[in-house]
Coordinates of C-alpha atoms and ligand atoms in Angstrom, one line a residue:
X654 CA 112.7 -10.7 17.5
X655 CA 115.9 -12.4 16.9
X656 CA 116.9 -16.0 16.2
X657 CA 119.0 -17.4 18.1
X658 CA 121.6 -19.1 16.7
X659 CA 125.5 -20.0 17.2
X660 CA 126.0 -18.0 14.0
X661 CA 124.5 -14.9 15.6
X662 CA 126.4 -11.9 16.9
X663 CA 127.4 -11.3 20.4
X664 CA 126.0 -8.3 22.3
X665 CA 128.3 -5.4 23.2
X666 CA 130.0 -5.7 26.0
X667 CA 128.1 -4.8 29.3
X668 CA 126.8 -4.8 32.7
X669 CA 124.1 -6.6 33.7
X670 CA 122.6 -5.4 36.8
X671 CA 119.3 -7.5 38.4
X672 CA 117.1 -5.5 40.9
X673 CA 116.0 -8.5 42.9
X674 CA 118.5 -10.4 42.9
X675 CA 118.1 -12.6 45.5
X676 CA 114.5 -12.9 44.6
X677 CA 112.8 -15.8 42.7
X678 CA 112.5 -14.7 39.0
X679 CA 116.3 -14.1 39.4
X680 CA 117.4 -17.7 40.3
X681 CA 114.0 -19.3 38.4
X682 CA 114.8 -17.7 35.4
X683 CA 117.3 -14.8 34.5
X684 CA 120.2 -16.6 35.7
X685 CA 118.8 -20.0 33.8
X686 CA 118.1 -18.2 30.5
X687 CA 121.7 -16.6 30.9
X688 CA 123.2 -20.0 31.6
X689 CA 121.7 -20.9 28.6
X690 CA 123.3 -17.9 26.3
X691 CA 126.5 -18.7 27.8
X692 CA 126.0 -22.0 26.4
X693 CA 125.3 -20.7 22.8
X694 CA 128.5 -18.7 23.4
X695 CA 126.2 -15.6 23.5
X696 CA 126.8 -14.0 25.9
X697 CA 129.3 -10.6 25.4
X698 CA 133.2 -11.4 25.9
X699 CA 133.8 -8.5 28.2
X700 CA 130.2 -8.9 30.6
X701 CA 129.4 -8.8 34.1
X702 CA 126.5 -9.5 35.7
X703 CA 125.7 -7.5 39.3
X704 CA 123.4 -8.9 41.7
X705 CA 121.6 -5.9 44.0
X706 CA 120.4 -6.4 46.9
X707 CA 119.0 -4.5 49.4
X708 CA 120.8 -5.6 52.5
X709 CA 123.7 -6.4 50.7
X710 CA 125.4 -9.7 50.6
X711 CA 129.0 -11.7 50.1
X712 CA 129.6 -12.3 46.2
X713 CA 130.2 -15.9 47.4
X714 CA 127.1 -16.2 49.1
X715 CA 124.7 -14.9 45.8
X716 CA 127.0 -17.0 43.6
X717 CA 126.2 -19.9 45.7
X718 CA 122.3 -19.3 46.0
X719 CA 122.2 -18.5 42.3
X720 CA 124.1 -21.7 41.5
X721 CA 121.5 -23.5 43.3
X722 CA 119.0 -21.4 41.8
X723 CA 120.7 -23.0 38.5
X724 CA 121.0 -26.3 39.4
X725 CA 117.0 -26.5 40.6
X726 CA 115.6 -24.6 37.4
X727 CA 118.2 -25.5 34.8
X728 CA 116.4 -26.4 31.5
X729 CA 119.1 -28.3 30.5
X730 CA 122.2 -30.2 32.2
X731 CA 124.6 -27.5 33.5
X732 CA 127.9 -28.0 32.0
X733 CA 130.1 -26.7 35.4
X734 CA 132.8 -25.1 33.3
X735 CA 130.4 -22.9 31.9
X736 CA 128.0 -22.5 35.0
X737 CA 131.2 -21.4 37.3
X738 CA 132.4 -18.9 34.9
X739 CA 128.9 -17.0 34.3
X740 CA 128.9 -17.0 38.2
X741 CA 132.4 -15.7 38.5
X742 CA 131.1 -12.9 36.4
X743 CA 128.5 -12.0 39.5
X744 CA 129.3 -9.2 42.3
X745 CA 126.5 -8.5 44.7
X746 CA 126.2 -4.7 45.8
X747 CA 123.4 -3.5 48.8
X748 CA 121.2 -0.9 47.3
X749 CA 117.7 0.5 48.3
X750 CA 116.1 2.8 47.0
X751 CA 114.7 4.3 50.2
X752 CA 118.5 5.0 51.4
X753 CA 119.5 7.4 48.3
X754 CA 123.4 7.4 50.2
X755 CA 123.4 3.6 49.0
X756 CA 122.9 4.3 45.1
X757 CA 125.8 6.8 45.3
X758 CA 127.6 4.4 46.8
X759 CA 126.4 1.4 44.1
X760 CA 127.0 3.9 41.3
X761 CA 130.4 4.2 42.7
X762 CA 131.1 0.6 42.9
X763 CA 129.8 -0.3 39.6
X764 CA 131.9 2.3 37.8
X765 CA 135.0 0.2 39.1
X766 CA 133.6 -2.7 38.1
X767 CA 133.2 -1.6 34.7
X768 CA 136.6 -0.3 34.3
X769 CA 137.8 -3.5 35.8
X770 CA 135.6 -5.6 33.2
X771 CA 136.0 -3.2 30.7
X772 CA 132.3 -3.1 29.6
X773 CA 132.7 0.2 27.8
X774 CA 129.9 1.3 30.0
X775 CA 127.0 -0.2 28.3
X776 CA 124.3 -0.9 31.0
X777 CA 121.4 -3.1 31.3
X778 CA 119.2 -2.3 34.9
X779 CA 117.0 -5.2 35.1
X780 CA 114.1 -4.9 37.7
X781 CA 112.5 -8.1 38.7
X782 CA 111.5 -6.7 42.1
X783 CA 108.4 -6.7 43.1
X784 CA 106.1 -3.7 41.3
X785 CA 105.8 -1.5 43.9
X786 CA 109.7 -1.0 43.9
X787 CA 109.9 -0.4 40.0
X788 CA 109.3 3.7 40.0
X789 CA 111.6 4.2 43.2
X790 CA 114.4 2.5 42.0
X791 CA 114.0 4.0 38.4
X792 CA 113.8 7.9 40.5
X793 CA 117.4 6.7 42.0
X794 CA 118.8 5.6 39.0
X795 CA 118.0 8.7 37.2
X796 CA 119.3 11.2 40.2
X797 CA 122.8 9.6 40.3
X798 CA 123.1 9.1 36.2
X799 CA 123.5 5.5 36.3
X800 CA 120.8 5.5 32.9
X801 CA 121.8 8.6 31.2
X802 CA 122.9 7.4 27.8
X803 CA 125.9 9.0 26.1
X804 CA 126.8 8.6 22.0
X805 CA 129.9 6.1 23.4
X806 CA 127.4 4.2 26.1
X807 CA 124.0 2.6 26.1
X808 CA 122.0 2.4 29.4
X809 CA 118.5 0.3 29.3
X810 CA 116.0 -0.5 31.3
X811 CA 114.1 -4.0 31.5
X812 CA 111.0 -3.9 33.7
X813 CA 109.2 -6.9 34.9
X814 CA 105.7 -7.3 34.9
X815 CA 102.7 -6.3 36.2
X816 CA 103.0 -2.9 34.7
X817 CA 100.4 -1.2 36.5
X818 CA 97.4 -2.3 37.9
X819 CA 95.0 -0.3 36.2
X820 CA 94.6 2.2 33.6
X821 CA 95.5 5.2 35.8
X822 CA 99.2 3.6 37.5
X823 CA 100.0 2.7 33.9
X824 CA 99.9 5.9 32.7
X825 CA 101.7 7.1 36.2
X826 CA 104.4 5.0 35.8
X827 CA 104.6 5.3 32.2
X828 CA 105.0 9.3 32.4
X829 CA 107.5 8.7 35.7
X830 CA 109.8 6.4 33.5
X831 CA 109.7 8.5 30.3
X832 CA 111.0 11.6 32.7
X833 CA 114.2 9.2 33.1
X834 CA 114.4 7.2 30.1
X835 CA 113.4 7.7 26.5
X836 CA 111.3 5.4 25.7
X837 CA 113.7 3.1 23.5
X838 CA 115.6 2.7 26.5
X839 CA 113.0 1.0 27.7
X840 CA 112.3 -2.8 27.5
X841 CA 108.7 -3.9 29.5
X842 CA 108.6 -7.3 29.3
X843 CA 105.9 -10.0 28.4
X844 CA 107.4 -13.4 29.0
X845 CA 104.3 -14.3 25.9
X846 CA 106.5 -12.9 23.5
X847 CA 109.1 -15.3 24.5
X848 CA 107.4 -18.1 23.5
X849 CA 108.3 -19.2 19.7
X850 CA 104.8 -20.5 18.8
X851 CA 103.6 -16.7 20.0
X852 CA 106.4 -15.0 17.9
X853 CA 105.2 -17.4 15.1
X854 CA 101.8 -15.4 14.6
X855 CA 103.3 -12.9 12.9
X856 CA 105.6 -15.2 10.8
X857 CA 102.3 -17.7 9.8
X858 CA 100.2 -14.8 8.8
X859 CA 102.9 -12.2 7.2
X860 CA 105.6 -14.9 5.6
X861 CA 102.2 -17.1 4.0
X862 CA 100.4 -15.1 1.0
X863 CA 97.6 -17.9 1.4
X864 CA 96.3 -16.3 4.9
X865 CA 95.9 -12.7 4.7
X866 CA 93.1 -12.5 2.4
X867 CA 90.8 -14.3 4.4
X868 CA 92.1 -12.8 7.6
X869 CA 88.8 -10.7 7.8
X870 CA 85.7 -10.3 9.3
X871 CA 84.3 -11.7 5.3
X872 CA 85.7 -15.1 5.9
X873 CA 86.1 -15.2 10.2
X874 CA 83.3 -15.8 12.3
X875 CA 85.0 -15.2 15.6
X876 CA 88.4 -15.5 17.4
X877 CA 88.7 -17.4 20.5
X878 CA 91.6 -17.0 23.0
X879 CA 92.1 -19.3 25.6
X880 CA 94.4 -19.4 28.6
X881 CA 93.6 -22.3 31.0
X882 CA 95.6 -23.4 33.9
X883 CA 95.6 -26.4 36.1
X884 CA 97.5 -24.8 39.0
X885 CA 95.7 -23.1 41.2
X886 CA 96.7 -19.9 43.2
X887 CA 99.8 -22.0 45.5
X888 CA 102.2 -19.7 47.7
X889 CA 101.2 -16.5 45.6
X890 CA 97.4 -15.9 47.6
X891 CA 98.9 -12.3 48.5
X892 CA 99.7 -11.0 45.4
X893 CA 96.5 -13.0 43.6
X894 CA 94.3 -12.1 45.9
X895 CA 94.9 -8.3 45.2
X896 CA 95.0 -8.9 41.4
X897 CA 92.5 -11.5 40.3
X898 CA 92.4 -13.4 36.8
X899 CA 91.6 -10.1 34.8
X900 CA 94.7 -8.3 36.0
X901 CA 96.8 -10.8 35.9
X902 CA 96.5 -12.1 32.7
X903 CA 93.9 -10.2 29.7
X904 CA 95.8 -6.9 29.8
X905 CA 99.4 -8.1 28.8
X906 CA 99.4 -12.1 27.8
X907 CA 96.0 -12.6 25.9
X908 CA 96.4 -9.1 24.5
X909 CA 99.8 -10.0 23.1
X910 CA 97.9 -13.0 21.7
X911 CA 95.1 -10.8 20.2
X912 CA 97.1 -8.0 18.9
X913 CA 99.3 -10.5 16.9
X914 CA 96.4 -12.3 15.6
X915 CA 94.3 -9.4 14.9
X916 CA 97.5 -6.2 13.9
X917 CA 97.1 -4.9 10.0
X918 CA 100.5 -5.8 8.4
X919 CA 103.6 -3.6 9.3
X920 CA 105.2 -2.1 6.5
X921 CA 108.8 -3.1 7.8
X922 CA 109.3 -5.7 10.3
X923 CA 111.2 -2.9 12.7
X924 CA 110.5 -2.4 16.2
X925 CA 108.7 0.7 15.6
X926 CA 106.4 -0.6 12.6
X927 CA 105.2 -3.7 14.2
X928 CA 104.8 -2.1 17.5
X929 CA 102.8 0.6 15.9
X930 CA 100.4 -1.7 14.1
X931 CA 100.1 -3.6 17.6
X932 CA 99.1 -0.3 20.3
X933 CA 96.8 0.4 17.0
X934 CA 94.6 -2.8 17.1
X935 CA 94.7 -2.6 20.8
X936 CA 93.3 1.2 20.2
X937 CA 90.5 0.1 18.3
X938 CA 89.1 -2.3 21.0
X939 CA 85.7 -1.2 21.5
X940 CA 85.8 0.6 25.1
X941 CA 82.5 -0.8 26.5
X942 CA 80.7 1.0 29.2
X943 CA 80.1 -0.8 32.4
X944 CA 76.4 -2.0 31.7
X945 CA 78.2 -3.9 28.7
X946 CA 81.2 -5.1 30.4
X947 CA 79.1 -6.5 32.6
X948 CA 76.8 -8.1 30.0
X949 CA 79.7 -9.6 28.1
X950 CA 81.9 -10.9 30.9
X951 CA 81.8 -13.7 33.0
X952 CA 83.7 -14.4 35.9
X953 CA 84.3 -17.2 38.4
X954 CA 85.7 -18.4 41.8
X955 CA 87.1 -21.9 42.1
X956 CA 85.9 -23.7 45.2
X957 CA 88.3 -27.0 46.8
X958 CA 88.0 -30.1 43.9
X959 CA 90.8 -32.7 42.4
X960 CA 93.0 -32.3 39.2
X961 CA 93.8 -36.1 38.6
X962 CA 95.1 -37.3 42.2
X963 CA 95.4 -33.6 43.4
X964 CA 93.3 -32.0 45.9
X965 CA 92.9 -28.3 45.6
X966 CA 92.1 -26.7 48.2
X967 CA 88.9 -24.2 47.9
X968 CA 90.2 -20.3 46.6
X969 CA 89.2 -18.3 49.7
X970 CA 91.5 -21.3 52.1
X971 CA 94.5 -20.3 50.1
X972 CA 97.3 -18.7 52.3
X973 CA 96.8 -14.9 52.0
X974 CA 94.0 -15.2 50.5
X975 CA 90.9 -12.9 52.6
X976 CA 88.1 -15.6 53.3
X977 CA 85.5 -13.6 51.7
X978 CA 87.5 -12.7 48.9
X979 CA 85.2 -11.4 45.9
X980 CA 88.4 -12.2 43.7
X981 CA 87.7 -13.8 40.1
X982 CA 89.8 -16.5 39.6
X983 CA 88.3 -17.4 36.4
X984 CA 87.6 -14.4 33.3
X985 CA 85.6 -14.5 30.2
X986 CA 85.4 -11.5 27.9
X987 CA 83.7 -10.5 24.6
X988 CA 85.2 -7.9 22.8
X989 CA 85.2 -6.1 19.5
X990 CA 87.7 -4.5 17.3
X991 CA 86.2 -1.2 15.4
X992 CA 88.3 -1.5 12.1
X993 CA 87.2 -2.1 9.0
X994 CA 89.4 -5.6 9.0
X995 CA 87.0 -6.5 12.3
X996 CA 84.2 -4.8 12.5
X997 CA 81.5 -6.8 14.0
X998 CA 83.5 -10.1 14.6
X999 CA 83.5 -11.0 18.2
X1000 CA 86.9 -11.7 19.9
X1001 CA 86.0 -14.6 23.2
X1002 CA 88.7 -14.5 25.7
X1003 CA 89.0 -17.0 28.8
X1004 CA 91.6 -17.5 31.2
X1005 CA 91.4 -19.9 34.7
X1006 CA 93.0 -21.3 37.5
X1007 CA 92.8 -24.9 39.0
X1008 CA 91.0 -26.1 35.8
X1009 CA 91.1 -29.9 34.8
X1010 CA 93.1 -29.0 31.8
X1011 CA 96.2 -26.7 30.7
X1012 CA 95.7 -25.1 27.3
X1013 CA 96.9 -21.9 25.9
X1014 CA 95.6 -21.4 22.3
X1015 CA 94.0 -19.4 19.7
X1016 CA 91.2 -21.0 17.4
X1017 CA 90.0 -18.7 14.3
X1018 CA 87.2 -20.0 13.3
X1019 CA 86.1 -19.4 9.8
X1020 CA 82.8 -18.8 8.6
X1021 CA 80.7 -22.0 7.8
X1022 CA 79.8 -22.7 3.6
X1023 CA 77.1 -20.8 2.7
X1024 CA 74.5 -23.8 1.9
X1025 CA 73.6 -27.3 2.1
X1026 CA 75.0 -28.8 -1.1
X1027 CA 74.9 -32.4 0.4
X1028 CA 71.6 -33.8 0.8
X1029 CA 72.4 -36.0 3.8
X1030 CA 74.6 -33.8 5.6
X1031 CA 72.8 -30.4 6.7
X1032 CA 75.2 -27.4 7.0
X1033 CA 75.2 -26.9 10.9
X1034 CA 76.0 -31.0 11.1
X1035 CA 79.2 -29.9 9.0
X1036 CA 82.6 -30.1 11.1
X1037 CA 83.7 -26.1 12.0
X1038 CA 86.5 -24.6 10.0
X1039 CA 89.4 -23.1 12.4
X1040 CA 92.3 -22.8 12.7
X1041 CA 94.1 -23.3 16.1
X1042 CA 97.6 -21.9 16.9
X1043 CA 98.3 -24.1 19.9
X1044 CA 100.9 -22.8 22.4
X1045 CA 100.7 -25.6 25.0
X1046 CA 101.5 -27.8 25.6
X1047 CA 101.7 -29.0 22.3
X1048 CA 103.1 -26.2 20.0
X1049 CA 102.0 -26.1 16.5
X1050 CA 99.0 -25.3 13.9
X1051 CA 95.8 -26.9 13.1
X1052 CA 93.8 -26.7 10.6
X1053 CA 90.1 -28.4 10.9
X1054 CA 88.2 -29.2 7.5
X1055 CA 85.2 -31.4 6.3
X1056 CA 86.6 -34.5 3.8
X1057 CA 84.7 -36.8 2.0
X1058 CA 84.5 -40.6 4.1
X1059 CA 85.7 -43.1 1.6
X1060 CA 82.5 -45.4 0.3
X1061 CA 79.8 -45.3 -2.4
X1062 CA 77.5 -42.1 -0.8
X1063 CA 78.7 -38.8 0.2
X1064 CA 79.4 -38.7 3.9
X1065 CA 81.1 -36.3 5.1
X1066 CA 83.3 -36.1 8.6
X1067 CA 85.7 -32.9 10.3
X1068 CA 89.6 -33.9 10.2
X1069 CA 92.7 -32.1 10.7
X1070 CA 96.1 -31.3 9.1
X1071 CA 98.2 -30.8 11.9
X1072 CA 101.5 -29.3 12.1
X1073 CA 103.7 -29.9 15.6
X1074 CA 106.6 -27.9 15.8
X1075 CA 108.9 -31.1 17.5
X1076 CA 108.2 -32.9 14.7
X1077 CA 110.4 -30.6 12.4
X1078 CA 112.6 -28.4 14.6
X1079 CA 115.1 -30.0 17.5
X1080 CA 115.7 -26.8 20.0
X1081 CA 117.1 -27.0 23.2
X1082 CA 114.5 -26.7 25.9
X1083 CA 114.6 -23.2 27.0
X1084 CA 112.9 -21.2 29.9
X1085 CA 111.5 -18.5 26.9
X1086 CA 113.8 -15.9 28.5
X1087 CA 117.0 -16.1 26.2
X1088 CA 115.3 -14.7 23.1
X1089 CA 114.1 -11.8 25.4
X1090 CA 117.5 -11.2 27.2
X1091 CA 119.4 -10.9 23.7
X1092 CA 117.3 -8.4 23.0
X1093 CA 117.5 -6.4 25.3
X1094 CA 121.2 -7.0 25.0
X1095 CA 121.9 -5.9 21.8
X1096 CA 119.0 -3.2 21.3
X1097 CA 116.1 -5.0 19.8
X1098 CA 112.7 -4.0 21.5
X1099 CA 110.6 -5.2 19.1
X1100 CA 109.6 -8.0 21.5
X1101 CA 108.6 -5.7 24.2
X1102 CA 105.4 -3.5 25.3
X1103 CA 105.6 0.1 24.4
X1104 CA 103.8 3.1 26.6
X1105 CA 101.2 3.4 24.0
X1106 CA 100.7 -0.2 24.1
X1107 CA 100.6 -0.9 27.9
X1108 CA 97.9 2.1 28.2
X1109 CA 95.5 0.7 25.2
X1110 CA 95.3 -2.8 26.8
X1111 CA 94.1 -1.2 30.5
X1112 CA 92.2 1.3 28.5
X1113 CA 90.1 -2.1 27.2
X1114 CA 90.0 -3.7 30.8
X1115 CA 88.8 -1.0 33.0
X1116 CA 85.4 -0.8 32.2
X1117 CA 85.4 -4.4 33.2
X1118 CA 87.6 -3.6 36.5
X1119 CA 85.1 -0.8 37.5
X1120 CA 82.2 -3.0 36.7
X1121 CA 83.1 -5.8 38.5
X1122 CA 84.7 -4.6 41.6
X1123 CA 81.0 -1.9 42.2
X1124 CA 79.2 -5.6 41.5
X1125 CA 81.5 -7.1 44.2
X1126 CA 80.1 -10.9 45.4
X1127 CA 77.0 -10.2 42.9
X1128 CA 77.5 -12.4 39.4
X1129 CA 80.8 -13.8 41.0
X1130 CA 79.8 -17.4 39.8
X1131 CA 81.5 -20.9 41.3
X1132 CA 83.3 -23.2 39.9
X1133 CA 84.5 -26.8 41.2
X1134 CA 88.5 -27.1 40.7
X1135 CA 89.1 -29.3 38.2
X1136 CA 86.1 -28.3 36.0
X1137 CA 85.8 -26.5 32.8
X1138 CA 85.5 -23.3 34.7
X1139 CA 81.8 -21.5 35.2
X1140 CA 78.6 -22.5 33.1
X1141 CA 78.5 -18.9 32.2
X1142 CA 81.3 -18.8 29.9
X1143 CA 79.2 -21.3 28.1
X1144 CA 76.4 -19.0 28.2
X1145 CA 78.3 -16.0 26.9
X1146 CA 78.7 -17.7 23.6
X1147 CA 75.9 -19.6 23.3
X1148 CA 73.9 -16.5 23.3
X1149 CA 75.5 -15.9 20.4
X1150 CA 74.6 -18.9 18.3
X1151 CA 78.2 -19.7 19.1
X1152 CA 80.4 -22.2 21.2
X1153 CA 83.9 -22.7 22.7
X1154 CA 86.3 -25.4 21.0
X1155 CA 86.3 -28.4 23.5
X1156 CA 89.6 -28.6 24.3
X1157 CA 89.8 -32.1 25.7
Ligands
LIG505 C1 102.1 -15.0 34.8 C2 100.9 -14.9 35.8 O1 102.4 -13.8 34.3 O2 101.8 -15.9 33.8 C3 100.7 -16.3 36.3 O3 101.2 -14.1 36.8 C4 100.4 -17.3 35.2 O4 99.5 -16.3 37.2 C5 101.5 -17.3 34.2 O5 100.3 -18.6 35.8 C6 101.2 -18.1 33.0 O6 102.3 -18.2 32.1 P1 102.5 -19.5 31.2 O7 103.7 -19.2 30.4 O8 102.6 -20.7 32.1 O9 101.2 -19.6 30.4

């Protein structure tokens, strides 16, 4: 995880070469988030940046769609001076991986380009292709050499996510990588780990002495992770349709979330200790069998309702989307950690689409004072202790606590100490790439998923994957767009004594 700032090294020079690039995560974001290192004057001085595609295309024409690309999802004003000479920088070459001839060809092409460039023959292969492409293309560029590092030459590998779709392709595509790569080579990315409030977990609870010793199950009564979205499924009814709100989003974003709140400290804040303490915590995640999973999830379909003046449409009419579609557009999940830091201290988990409000955020909620003290003012009337990391909208930390109201009797009422990040820092608005696109560039995977990693979040998901997809329709509850999502997510906590933070 690396700062970005002017003072800040450049990367070595290299080749940047995007799988996909005439795709939309190429023009909605890569190209954006290098704009935006170009404009830090981070980018390398000898760099060039080749866009593959499989039917091949002009270099004028991709310059010209990525500009507009630019233009549409900039994040800032482009500057044209600097837009026109990252696009110089781009050469389109066809490759598919299903026509081996065209990768000895591409390898062939590139290697000029590189001598051209001078690059030194550092390479970055970035893969935001759809999933299904990410092991061929991988196969290809192992046969013809293109990732075979050298002690003069580094060759990486970024790979988009979803990384598998269950437990069992993880691991496939895991083992088929590792037979190419080593695994430092490789860089999985979680666009979570982008965000700076996310990377500021780790910063709040290691750079504070105050925090880590009552960062236990002595002094927390439960963690609650929440991930609610106002959109609903749009133009992507295909791909959600097949992958459902479980998939999608529990086994890499909320588990980022999770394992930064709930990792023991690393020893050294290296790549390989913080990652380590991170697959750990995920490891310990009690695996539940399916009888439990089904106990302690909830999930939900949203049928056709209105966010403010919006109409959205019901689920099973989205385009692409099968019209008896048992797909859970809504997740909640109880889990437990079996560590001595955890044991016993429930982790609540919820993540929607089409929901009346867009809130990403984790509330720790301490435990409440052992005993009424104040006559008039009973201990469960007392405002709850937590503390809320909020990653949107607004960014920053709050910290809820009973004060005394001013006047002659003791009455006491919740408040909060809040702590917005815009009202200390001024940073350019970014698209949460950048940070991860350094990194990559100059060799820092500490922000990014290793195998171990990957596997132990799926690991904690399937039981909940194979429960719900043998339950099918059956406990698929409804929920009106717009809402708060399914009564049962209420249910799963109030069973517990327990309730969710209104968000409102
Ligand atoms: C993506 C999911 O990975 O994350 C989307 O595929 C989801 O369905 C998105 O909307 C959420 O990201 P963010 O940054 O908007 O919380």
């Amino acid at each position: 995880m690396t700062e970005i700032s002017p003072k800040q090294r450049k990367p070595d020079p290299c080749s940047f070469v995007i799988f996909g690039a005439t795709g939309d995560l190429a023009h909605r974001l890569v190209i954006p988030a290098l704009y935006n290192l170009a404009a830090a004057d981070l980018l390398p001085d000898k760099f060039c940046v080749v866009g593959i595609a499989r039917k091949g295309m002009s270099n004028d024409a991709l310059r010209d769609s990525l500009m507009k690309g630019l233009r549409e999802f900039a994040t800032r004003p482009v500057d044209d001076a600097i837009a026109q000479r990252l696009l110089e920088c781009v050469t389109c070459i066809a490759a598919d991986p299903r026509d081996p001839a065209s990768f000895d060809r591409m390898r062939k092409q590139l290697e000029e380009l590189e001598a051209k460039r001078v690059t030194g023959g550092n390479r970055l292969f970035y893969l935001a292709t759809p999933p299904d492409a990410f092991a061929p293309i991988a196969r290809e560029l192992g046969r013809t050499g293109l990732l075979k590092q050298d002690t003069s030459a580094w060759r990486r590998l970024v790979v988009e996510k979803p990384f598998g779709t269950d437990l069992a392709s993880a691991k496939a595509l895991n083992s088929e990588l590792l037979k190419i790569v080593d695994e430092h080579q490789i860089y999985r990315i979680d666009h979570y780990l982008g965000k700076e409030t996310v990377q500021n977990i780790l910063v709040l609870r290691f750079a504070n002495g105050m925090f880590e010793p009552i960062w236990n199950r002595n002094h927390i009564d439960h963690v609650q992770i929440t991930v609610d979205e106002k959109l609903g499924v749009g133009h992507r009814g295909s791909f959600y349709d097949a992958t459902g709100a479980l998939r999608d989003m529990v086994p890499n974003h909320l588990f980022q979330l999770l394992s930064l709140v709930a990792m023991e400290p690393p020893i050294r804040f290296d790549a390989h200790s913080v990652r380590s303490e991170k697959a750990d915590v995920l490891a310990a995640i009690q695996t539940q069998s399916e009888a439990e999973a089904l106990h302690n999830s909830v999930r939900g379909r949203y049928e056709g309702g209105k966010i403010g003046d919006t109409k959205i449409e019901d689920y099973r009419k989205t385009e692409d989307v099968k019209p008896d579609s048992t797909t859970e557009t809504y997740a909640a999940l109880k889990l437990t950690i079996d560590n001595w830091r955890w044991a016993s201290v429930p982790f609540y988990l919820r993540t929607g689409k089409a929901l009346g409000i867009k809130r990403t955020e984790v509330a720790i909620k301490f435990k409440q004072a052992p005993f009424a003290m104040f006559r008039d003012t009973p201990v469960d009337r007392l405002s709850q202790n937590y503390l809320v990391i909020s990653i949107e909208p607004t960014e920053g930390i709050t910290l809820q606590f009973n004060t005394k109201v001013p006047g002659p009797t003791i009455s006491i009422d919740g408040v909060e100490m809040k702590f917005r990040y815009k009202d200390y820092f001024k940073a350019e608005p970014s698209t949460g790439y950048e940070t991860l696109i350094y990194d990559c560039m100059i060799g820092d995977n500490i922000l990014f998923q290793r195998a171990d990693s990957v596997e132990a979040g799926w690991q904690a998901v399937q039981p909940f994957l194979d429960a719900w997809k043998k339950a099918g329709a059956k406990g698929l509850e409804r929920y009106k767009a717009g809402s708060e999502g399914p009564d049962g997510a209420e249910e799963l906590l109030k069973r517990d004594g327990r309730s969710w933070r209104e968000l409102g």
